[in-house]
C-alpha positions as a Python dict, from the first residue, in 0.01 Angstrom:
ca = {
    (1, 'M'): (0, 0, 0),
    (2, 'E'): (361, -12, -163),
    (3, 'N'): (670, 95, 51),
    (4, 'N'): (827, 414, -41),
    (5, 'F'): (1177, 298, 93),
    (6, 'L'): (1398, 0, 45),
    (7, 'Y'): (1693, -88, 263),
    (8, 'D'): (1961, -324, 100),
    (9, 'D'): (2172, -449, 411),
    (10, 'F'): (2424, -615, 147),
    (11, 'S'): (2519, -296, -1),
    (12, 'D'): (2429, -75, 291),
    (13, 'R'): (2206, 153, 94),
    (14, 'L'): (1862, 314, 180),
    (15, 'M'): (1643, 453, -91),
    (16, 'I'): (1362, 664, -9),
    (17, 'S'): (1096, 801, -278),
    (18, 'C'): (828, 1069, -243),
    (19, 'K'): (770, 1069, -623),
    (20, 'S'): (423, 1073, -752),
    (21, 'P'): (331, 904, -1099),
    (22, 'N'): (305, 1255, -1261),
    (23, 'D'): (640, 1366, -1148),
    (24, 'K'): (909, 1382, -1413),
    (25, 'I'): (1288, 1333, -1313),
    (26, 'S'): (1503, 1595, -1458),
    (27, 'G'): (1827, 1518, -1312),
    (28, 'S'): (2047, 1401, -1013),
    (29, 'V'): (2298, 1547, -787),
    (30, 'R'): (2536, 1356, -572),
    (31, 'V'): (2668, 1513, -264),
    (32, 'L'): (2910, 1287, -72),
    (33, 'N'): (2722, 969, -9),
    (34, 'V'): (2384, 1081, -106),
    (35, 'T'): (2212, 1099, -463),
    (36, 'L'): (1914, 1336, -496),
    (37, 'D'): (1672, 1302, -770),
    (38, 'F'): (1507, 1624, -896),
    (39, 'T'): (1169, 1692, -1085),
    (40, 'T'): (1132, 1934, -1363),
    (41, 'D'): (985, 2185, -1116),
    (42, 'N'): (1308, 2133, -891),
    (43, 'R'): (1168, 1929, -617),
    (44, 'I'): (1356, 1640, -443),
    (45, 'V'): (1161, 1337, -484),
    (46, 'N'): (1412, 1056, -454),
    (47, 'V'): (1707, 1004, -220),
    (48, 'E'): (1974, 713, -202),
    (49, 'I'): (2194, 712, 88),
    (50, 'R'): (2507, 495, 48),
    (51, 'N'): (2690, 353, 371),
    (52, 'I'): (2385, 453, 565),
    (53, 'S'): (2480, 253, 870),
    (54, 'D'): (2808, 426, 888),
    (55, 'Y'): (2654, 756, 854),
    (56, 'I'): (2386, 708, 1135),
    (57, 'T'): (2645, 571, 1375),
    (58, 'S'): (2880, 856, 1285),
    (59, 'I'): (2605, 1108, 1419),
    (60, 'G'): (2565, 888, 1742),
    (61, 'L'): (2259, 705, 1676),
    (62, 'N'): (2177, 345, 1652),
    (63, 'A'): (2196, 182, 1294),
    (64, 'D'): (2007, -128, 1426),
    (65, 'I'): (1679, 61, 1316),
    (66, 'L'): (1785, 6, 949),
    (67, 'N'): (1704, -381, 999),
    (68, 'E'): (1368, -295, 1149),
    (69, 'L'): (1214, -27, 922),
    (70, 'E'): (861, -1, 889),
    (71, 'D'): (842, 338, 721),
    (72, 'A'): (1099, 603, 594),
    (73, 'K'): (1004, 975, 482),
    (74, 'L'): (1181, 1281, 373),
    (75, 'M'): (1145, 1616, 494),
    (76, 'F'): (1317, 1917, 364),
    (77, 'K'): (1382, 2264, 491),
    (78, 'Q'): (1531, 2516, 249),
    (79, 'Y'): (1772, 2772, 373),
    (80, 'R'): (1961, 3048, 174),
    (81, 'D'): (2280, 2841, 137),
    (82, 'G'): (2113, 2520, 75),
    (83, 'Y'): (1881, 2236, 209),
    (84, 'M'): (1861, 2047, 526),
    (85, 'I'): (1719, 1706, 464),
    (86, 'Y'): (1567, 1472, 720),
    (87, 'F'): (1524, 1107, 674),
    (88, 'I'): (1245, 1012, 914),
    (89, 'L'): (1290, 650, 1002),
    (90, 'K'): (1037, 434, 1187),
    (91, 'S'): (1105, 89, 1336),
    (92, 'K'): (848, -185, 1375),
    (93, 'H'): (869, -135, 1752),
    (94, 'G'): (761, 241, 1708),
    (95, 'N'): (1100, 417, 1750),
    (96, 'I'): (1149, 719, 1532),
    (97, 'E'): (1479, 864, 1414),
    (98, 'R'): (1524, 1181, 1252),
    (99, 'I'): (1849, 1179, 1057),
    (100, 'P'): (1990, 1514, 916),
    (101, 'F'): (2176, 1581, 618),
    (102, 'N'): (2302, 1893, 505),
    (103, 'V'): (2291, 1992, 130),
    (104, 'P'): (2476, 2313, 71),
    (105, 'L'): (2402, 2497, -253),
    (106, 'N'): (2719, 2568, -421),
    (107, 'P'): (2804, 2679, -769),
    (108, 'V'): (3035, 2373, -805),
    (109, 'L'): (2729, 2146, -769),
    (110, 'A'): (2563, 2062, -1114),
    (111, 'T'): (2270, 1845, -1219),
    (112, 'S'): (2334, 1569, -1457),
}
């Protein structure tokens, strides 16, 4: 089975996908250091996080997990004023970190 994630330590980027072969990307939104790809039915299916180790460290977690990733998943919770996205990271040693990222829905945000 092919990995649904890629961590590039040189550019410190983590990409996670939950896109199926039938999903069609209709647009993307960039919020701070995160780019979200949306399908034609408005589901988030790809996420790219730039400077991920800095972000993980800034919320008090150990960024070393990035160099030992075995699996990465996305989890979403929709709220009235936006989404809470969780990046679920699992290391080869069995450690699991749930990294939160808040995406406010705001009229200023637009898809491209």
